[in-house]
Short mmCIF file of C-alpha atoms in Angstrom, two decimals:
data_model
loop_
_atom_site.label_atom_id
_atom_site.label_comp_id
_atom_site.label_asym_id
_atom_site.label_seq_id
_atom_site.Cartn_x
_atom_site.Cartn_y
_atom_site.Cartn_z
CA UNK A 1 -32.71 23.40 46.06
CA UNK A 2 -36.89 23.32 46.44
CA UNK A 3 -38.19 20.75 47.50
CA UNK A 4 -41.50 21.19 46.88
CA UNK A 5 -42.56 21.46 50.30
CA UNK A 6 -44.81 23.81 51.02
CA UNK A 7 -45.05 26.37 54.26
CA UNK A 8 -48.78 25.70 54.61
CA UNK A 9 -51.55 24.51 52.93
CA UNK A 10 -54.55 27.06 52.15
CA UNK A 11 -57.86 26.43 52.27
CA UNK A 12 -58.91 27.50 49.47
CA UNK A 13 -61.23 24.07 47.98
CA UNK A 14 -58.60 23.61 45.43
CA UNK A 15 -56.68 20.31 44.71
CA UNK A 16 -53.15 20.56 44.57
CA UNK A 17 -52.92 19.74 40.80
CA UNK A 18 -55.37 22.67 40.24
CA UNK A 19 -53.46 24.77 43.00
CA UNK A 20 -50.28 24.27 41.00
CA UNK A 21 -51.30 24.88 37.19
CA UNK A 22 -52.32 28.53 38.27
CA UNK A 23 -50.65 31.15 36.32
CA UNK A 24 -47.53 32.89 37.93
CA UNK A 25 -47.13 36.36 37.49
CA UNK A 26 -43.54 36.83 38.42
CA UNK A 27 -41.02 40.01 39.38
CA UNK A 28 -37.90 40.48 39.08
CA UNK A 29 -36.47 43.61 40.60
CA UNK A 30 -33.71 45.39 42.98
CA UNK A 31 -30.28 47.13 41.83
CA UNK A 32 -28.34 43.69 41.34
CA UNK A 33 -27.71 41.86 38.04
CA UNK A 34 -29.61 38.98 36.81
CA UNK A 35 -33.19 40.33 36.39
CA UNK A 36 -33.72 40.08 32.78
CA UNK A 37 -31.06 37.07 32.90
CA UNK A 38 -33.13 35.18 35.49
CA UNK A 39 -36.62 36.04 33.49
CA UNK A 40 -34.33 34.21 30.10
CA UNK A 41 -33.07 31.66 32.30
CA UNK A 42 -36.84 30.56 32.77
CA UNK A 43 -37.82 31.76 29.21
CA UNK A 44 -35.65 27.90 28.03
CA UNK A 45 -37.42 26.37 31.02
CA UNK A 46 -41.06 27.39 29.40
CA UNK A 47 -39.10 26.64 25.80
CA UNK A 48 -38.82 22.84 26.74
CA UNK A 49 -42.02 22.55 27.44
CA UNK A 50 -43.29 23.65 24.49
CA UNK A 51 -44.84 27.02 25.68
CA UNK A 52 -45.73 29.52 23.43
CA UNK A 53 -43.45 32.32 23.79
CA UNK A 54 -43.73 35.74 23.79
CA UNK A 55 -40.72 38.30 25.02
CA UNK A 56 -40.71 42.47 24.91
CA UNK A 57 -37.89 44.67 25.35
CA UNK A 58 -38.63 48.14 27.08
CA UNK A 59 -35.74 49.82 26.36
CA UNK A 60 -34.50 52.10 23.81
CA UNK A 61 -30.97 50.54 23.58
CA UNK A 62 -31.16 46.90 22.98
CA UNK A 63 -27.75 46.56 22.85
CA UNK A 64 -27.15 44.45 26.30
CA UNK A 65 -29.56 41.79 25.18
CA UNK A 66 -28.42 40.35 22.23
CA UNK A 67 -26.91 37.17 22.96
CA UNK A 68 -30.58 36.39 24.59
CA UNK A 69 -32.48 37.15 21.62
CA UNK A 70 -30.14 35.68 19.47
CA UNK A 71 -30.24 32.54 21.44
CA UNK A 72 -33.62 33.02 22.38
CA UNK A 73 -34.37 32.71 18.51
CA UNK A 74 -31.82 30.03 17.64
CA UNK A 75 -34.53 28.22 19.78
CA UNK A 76 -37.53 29.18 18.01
CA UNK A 77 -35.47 27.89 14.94
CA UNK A 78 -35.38 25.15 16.11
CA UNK A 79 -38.88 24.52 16.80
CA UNK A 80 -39.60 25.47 13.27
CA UNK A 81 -37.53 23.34 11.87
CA UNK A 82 -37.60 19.89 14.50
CA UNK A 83 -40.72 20.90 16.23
CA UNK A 84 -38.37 20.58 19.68
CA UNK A 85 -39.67 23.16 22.72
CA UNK A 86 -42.04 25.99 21.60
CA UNK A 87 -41.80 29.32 19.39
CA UNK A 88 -40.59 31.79 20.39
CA UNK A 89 -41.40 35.56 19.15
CA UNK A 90 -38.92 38.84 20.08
CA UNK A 91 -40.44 42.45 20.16
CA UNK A 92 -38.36 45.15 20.60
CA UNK A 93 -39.42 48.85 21.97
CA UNK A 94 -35.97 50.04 20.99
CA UNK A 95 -36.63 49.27 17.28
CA UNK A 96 -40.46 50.23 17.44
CA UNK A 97 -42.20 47.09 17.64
CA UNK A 98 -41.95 45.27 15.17
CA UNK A 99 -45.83 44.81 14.79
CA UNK A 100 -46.12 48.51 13.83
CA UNK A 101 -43.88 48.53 11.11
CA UNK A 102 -42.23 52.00 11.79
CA UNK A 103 -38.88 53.25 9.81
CA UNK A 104 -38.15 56.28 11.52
CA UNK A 105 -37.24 55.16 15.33
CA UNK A 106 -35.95 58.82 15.57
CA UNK A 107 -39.63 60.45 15.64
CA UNK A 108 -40.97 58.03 17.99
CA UNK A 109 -42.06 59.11 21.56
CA UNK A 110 -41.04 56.82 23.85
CA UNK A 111 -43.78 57.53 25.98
CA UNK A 112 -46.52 56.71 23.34
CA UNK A 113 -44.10 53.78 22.23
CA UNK A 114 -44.34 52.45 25.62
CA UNK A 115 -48.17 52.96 25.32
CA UNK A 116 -48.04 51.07 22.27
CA UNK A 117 -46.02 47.85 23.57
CA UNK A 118 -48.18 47.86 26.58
CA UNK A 119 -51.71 47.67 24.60
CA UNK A 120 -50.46 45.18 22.24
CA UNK A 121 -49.65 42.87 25.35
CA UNK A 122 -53.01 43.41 27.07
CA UNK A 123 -54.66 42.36 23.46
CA UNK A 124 -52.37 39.31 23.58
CA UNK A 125 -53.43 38.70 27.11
CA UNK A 126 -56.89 39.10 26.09
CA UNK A 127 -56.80 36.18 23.36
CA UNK A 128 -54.52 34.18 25.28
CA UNK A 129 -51.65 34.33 22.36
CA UNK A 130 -48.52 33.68 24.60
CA UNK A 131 -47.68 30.81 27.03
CA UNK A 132 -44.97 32.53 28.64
CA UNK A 133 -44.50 36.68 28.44
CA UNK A 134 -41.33 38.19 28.88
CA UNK A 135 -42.18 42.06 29.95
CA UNK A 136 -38.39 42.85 29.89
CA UNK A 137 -37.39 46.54 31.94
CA UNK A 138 -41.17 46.90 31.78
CA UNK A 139 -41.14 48.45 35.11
CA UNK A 140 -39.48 51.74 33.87
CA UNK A 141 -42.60 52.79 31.92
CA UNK A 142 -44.54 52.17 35.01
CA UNK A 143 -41.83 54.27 37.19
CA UNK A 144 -42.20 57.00 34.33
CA UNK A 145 -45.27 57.29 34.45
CA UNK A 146 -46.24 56.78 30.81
CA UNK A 147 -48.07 53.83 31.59
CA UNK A 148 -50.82 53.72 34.24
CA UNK A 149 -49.66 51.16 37.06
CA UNK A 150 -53.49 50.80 37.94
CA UNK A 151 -54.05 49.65 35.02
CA UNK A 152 -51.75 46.98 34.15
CA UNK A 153 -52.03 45.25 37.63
CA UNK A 154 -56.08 45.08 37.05
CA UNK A 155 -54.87 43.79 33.35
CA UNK A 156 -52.81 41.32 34.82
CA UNK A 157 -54.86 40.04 37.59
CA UNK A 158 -57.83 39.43 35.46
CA UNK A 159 -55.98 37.82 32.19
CA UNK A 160 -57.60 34.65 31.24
CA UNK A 161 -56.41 30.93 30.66
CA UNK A 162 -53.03 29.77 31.67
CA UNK A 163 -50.38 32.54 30.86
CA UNK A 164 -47.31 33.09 33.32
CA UNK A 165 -45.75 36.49 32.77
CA UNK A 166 -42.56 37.65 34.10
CA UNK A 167 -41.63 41.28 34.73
CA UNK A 168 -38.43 42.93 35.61
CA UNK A 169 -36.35 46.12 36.10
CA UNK A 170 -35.63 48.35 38.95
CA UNK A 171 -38.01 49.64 41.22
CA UNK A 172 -41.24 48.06 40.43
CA UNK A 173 -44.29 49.61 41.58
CA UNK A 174 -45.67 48.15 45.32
CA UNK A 175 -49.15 47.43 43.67
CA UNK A 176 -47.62 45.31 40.96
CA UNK A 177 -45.63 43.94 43.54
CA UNK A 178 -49.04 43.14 45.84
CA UNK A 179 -50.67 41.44 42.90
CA UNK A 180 -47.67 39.17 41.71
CA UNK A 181 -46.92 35.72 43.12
CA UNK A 182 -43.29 35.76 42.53
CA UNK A 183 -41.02 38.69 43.77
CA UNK A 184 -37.25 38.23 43.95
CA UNK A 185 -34.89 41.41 44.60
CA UNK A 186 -31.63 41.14 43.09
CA UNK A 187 -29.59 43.25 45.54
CA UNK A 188 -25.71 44.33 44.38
CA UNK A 189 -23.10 42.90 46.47
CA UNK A 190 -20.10 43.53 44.23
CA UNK A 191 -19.81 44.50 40.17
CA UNK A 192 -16.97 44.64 37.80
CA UNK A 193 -18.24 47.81 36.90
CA UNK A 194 -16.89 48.91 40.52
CA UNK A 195 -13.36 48.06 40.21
CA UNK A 196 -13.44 50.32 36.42
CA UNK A 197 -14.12 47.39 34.20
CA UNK A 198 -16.62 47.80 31.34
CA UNK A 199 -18.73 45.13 30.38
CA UNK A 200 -17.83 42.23 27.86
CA UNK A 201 -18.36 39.92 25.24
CA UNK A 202 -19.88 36.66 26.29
CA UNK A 203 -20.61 38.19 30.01
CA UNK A 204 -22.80 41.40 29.79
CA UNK A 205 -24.05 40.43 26.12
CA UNK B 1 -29.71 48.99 31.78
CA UNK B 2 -26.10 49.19 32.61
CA UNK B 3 -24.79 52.15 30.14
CA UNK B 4 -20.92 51.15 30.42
CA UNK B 5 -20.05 53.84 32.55
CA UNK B 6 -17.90 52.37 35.02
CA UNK B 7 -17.53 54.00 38.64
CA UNK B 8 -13.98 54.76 38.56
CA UNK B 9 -10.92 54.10 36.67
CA UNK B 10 -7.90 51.84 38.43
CA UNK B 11 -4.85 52.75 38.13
CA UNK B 12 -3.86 49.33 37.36
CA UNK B 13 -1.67 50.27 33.55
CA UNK B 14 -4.02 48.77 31.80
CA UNK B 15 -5.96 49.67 28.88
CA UNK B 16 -10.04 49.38 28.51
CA UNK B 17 -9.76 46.35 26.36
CA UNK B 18 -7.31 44.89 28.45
CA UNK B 19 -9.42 45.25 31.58
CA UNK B 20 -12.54 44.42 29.88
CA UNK B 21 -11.50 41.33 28.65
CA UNK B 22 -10.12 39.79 31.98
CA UNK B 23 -12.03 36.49 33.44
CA UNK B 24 -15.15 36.80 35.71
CA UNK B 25 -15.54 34.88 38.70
CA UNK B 26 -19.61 35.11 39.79
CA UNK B 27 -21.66 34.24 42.61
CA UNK B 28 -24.89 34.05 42.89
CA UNK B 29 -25.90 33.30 46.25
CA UNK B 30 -29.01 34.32 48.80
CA UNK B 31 -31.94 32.79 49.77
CA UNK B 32 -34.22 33.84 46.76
CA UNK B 33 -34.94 32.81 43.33
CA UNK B 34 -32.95 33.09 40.10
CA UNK B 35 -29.81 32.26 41.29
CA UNK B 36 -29.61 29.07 38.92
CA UNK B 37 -31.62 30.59 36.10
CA UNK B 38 -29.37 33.90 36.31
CA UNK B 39 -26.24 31.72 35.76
CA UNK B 40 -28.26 29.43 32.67
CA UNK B 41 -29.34 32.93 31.06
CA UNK B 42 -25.68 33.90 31.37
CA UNK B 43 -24.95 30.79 29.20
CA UNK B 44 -26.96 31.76 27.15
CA UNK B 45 -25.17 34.88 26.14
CA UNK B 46 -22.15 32.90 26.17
CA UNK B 47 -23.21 30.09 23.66
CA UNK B 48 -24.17 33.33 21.62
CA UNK B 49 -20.82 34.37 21.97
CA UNK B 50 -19.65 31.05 20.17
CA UNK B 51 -17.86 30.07 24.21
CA UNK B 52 -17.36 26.42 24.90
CA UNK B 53 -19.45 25.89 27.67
CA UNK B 54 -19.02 23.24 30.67
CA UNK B 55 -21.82 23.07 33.41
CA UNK B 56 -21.73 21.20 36.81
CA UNK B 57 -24.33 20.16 38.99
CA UNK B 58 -23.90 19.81 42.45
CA UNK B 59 -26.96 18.53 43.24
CA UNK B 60 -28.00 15.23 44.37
CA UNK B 61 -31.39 15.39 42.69
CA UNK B 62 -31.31 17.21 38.90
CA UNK B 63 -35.24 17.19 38.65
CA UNK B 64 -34.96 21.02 39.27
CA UNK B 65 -33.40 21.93 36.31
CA UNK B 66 -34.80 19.57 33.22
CA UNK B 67 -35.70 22.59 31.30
CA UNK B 68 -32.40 24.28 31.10
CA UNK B 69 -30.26 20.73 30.70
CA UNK B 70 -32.40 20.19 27.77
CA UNK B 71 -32.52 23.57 26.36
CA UNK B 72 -28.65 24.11 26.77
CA UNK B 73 -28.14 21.01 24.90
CA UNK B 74 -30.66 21.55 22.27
CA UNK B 75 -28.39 24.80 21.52
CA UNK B 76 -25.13 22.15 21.59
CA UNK B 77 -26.88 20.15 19.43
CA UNK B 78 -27.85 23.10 17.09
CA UNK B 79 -24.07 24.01 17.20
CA UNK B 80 -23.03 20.35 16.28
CA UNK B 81 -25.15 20.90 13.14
CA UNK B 82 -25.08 24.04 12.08
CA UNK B 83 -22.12 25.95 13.52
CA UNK B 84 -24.37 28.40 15.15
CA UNK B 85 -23.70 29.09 18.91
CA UNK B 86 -21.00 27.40 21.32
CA UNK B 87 -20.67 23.55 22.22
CA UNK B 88 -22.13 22.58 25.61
CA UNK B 89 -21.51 19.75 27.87
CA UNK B 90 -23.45 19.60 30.97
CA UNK B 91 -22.84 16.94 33.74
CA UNK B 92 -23.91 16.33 37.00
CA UNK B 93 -23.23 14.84 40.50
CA UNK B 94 -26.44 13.38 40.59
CA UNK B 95 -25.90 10.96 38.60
CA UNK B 96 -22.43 10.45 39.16
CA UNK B 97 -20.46 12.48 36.86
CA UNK B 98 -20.54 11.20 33.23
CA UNK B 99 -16.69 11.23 32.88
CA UNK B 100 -16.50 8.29 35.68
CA UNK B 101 -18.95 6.49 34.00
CA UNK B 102 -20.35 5.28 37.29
CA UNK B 103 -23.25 2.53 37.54
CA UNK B 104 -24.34 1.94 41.13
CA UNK B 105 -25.59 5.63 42.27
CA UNK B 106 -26.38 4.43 45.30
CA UNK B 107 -22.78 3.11 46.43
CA UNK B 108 -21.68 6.76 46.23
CA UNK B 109 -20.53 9.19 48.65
CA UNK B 110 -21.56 12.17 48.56
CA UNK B 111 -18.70 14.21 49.66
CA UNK B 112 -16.17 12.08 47.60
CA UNK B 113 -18.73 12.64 44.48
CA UNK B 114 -18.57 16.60 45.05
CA UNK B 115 -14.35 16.23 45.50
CA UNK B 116 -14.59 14.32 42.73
CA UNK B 117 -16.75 16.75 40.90
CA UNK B 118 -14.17 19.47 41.46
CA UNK B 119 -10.66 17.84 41.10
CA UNK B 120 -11.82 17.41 37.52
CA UNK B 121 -13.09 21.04 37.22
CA UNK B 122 -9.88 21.82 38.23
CA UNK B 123 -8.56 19.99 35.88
CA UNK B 124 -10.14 21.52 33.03
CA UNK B 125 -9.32 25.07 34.23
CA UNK B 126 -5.77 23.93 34.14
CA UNK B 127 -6.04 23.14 30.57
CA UNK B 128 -8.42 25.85 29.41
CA UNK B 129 -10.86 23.21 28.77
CA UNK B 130 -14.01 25.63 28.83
CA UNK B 131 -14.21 29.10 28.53
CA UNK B 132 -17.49 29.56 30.67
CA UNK B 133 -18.18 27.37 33.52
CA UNK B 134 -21.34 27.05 35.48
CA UNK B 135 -20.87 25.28 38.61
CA UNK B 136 -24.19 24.71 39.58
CA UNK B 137 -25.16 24.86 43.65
CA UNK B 138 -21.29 24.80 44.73
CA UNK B 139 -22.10 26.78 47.81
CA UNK B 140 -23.44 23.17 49.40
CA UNK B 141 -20.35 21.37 49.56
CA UNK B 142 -18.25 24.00 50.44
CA UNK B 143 -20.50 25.07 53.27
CA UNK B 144 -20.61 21.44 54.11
CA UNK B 145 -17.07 21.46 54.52
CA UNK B 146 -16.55 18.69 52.03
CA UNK B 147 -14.19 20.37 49.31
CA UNK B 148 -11.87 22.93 51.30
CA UNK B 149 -12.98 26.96 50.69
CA UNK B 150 -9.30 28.13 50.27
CA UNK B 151 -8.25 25.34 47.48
CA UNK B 152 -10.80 26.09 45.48
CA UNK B 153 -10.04 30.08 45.86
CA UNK B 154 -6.69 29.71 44.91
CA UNK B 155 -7.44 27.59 42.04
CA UNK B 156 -10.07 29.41 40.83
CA UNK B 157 -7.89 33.30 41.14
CA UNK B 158 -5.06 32.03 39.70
CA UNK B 159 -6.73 29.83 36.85
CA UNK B 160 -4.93 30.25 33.56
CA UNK B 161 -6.43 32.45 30.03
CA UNK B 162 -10.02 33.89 29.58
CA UNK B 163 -11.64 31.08 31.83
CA UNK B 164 -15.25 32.78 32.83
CA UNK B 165 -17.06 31.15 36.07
CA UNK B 166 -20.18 31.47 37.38
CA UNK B 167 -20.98 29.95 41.07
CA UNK B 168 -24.09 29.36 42.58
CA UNK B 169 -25.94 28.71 45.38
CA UNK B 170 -26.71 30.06 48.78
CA UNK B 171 -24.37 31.11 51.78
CA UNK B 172 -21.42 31.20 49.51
CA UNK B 173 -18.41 31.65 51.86
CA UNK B 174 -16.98 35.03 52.47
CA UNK B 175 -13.58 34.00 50.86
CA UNK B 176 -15.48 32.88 47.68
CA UNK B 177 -17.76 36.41 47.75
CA UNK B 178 -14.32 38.18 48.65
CA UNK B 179 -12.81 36.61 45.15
CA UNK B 180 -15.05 37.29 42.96
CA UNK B 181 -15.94 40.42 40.29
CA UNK B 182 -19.66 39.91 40.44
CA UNK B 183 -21.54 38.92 42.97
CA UNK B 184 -25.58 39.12 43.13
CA UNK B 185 -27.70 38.51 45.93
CA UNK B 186 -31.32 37.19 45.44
CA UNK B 187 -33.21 37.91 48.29
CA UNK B 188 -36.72 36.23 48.47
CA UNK B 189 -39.64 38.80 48.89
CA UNK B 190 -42.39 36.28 48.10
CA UNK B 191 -42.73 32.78 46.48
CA UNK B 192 -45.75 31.39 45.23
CA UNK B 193 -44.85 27.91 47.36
CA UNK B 194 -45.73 30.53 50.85
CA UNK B 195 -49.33 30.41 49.30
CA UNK B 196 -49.12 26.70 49.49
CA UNK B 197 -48.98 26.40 45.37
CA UNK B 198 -46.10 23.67 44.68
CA UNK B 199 -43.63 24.12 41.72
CA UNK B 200 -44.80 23.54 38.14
CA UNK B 201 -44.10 22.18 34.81
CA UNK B 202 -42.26 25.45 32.95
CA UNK B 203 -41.85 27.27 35.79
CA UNK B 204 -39.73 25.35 38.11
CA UNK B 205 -38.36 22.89 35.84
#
């Protein structure tokens, strides 16, 4: 339950209208559930305000996130057609982005597909093309090496305008960590999983 | 990216389907963020899923969560009309619960609003009303000792059908935590509001 009290005040010669329209760069990490749930739970938050939104899946199975996109693009529907929230676009790694127009997912490096969803975003970033970014298990890449940590938090830091971007999955790197303003750690406390129960319909996707 | 592998196999005589498609109780309790948002993604999945879904906000203030209220029933409204997704009611304390069609806010007490609140969620489990519930910063009254731990345990364990509910808030009691399949911690490792930056439009609400 914020308030919207604040621990202290810097002093950093900025109002606290200007103070609060900075962009958020946001992480979501730790073993627990709810990463990528959290980052869609704020995804409709940026949706009802009209944002511009932009969401992409680093993984090669994008079986567990379905009922998001689904939903996610039920919304953007509906902005096309009643001009409620914002729109909404859904890029998937696992199906080799769509912007690239591949057919044969089975040839694709994942490494060099990682590569490619991670340029495309820093172009995006560059013209400001997205509200809200969704950089969805983005930290395995990162972990993997495939993608140059370095590089991404100097991307991030410096991206222009107004854009809040939220990244999650396990383990995320300390200096992406350092440079975001939002880090939450989902830790496990108890799973389903533990007690032998697969995951389900309506629950895990 | 959860792969379905479960940890071990009960020997409860049940079958994988069987287990998998038993009710979830979650919590989503700890002092960070997401706990909220986690639960509205979930609902997301489930309006996917075609689920009726019923939140409830124990808050006294709803300005928090704006973004999701509206989102969740822009999707009811999309089901109304098209077919697509789940139907979603959403109702909250706050205000004093739509079904008691309250007028004088102030007159209320606070603890007899939260009993009140639950007697009718119990209700509805009773008669399979929903099939995934969000009750939305629950932790408060319990801890608060205004709606007693163990009722609501017992209710909510031995709650009839496929009923799926998600609990949040922080310092959820041990006998809640001890009940449920899933429970998720959100630990804070930094928040934007230490830097002195207040919430904003799209982010917090």
């Amino acid at each position: 339950m914020p308030q919207g009290k604040v621990e202290s005040v810097p002093q950093d010669g900025l109002t606290t209208r200007q103070r609060r329209n900075q962009p958020v760069l946001a992480v979501h990490t730790g073993p627990g559930k709810g990463k990528s749930t959290a980052a869609f739970g704020m995804a409709m938050r940026a949706w009802n305000q009209g944002f511009d939104i932009g969401v992409f899946q680093f993984v090669k199975s994008a079986k567990w996130k379905v009922g998001e996109e689904q939903t996610m693009l039920a919304l953007n529907e509906l902005h096309e057609r009643t001009g409620a929230g914002g729109p909404v676009e859904w890029h998937k790694m696992g199906q080799g982005w769509s912007w690239l127009r591949r057919t044969d997912d089975a040839e694709q490096d994942h490494a060099e597909a990682a590569r490619d969803g991670w340029r495309e975003i820093a172009r995006r970033l560059s013209v400001e093309q997205h509200r809200f970014y969704v950089l969805d298990e983005f930290t395995y890449p990162l972990k993997w090496g495939w993608i140059d940590v370095d590089e991404v938090v100097e991307t991030l830091v410096h991206r222009p305008g107004n854009q809040h971007v939220v990244i999650t999955g396990r383990d995320a790197p300390q200096a992406l960590m350092d440079a975001a303003d939002l880090v939450t750690e989902m830790t496990k406390v108890k799973h389903p999983m533990d007690a032998g129960r697969k995951g389900q319909r309506g629950i895990e996707w």
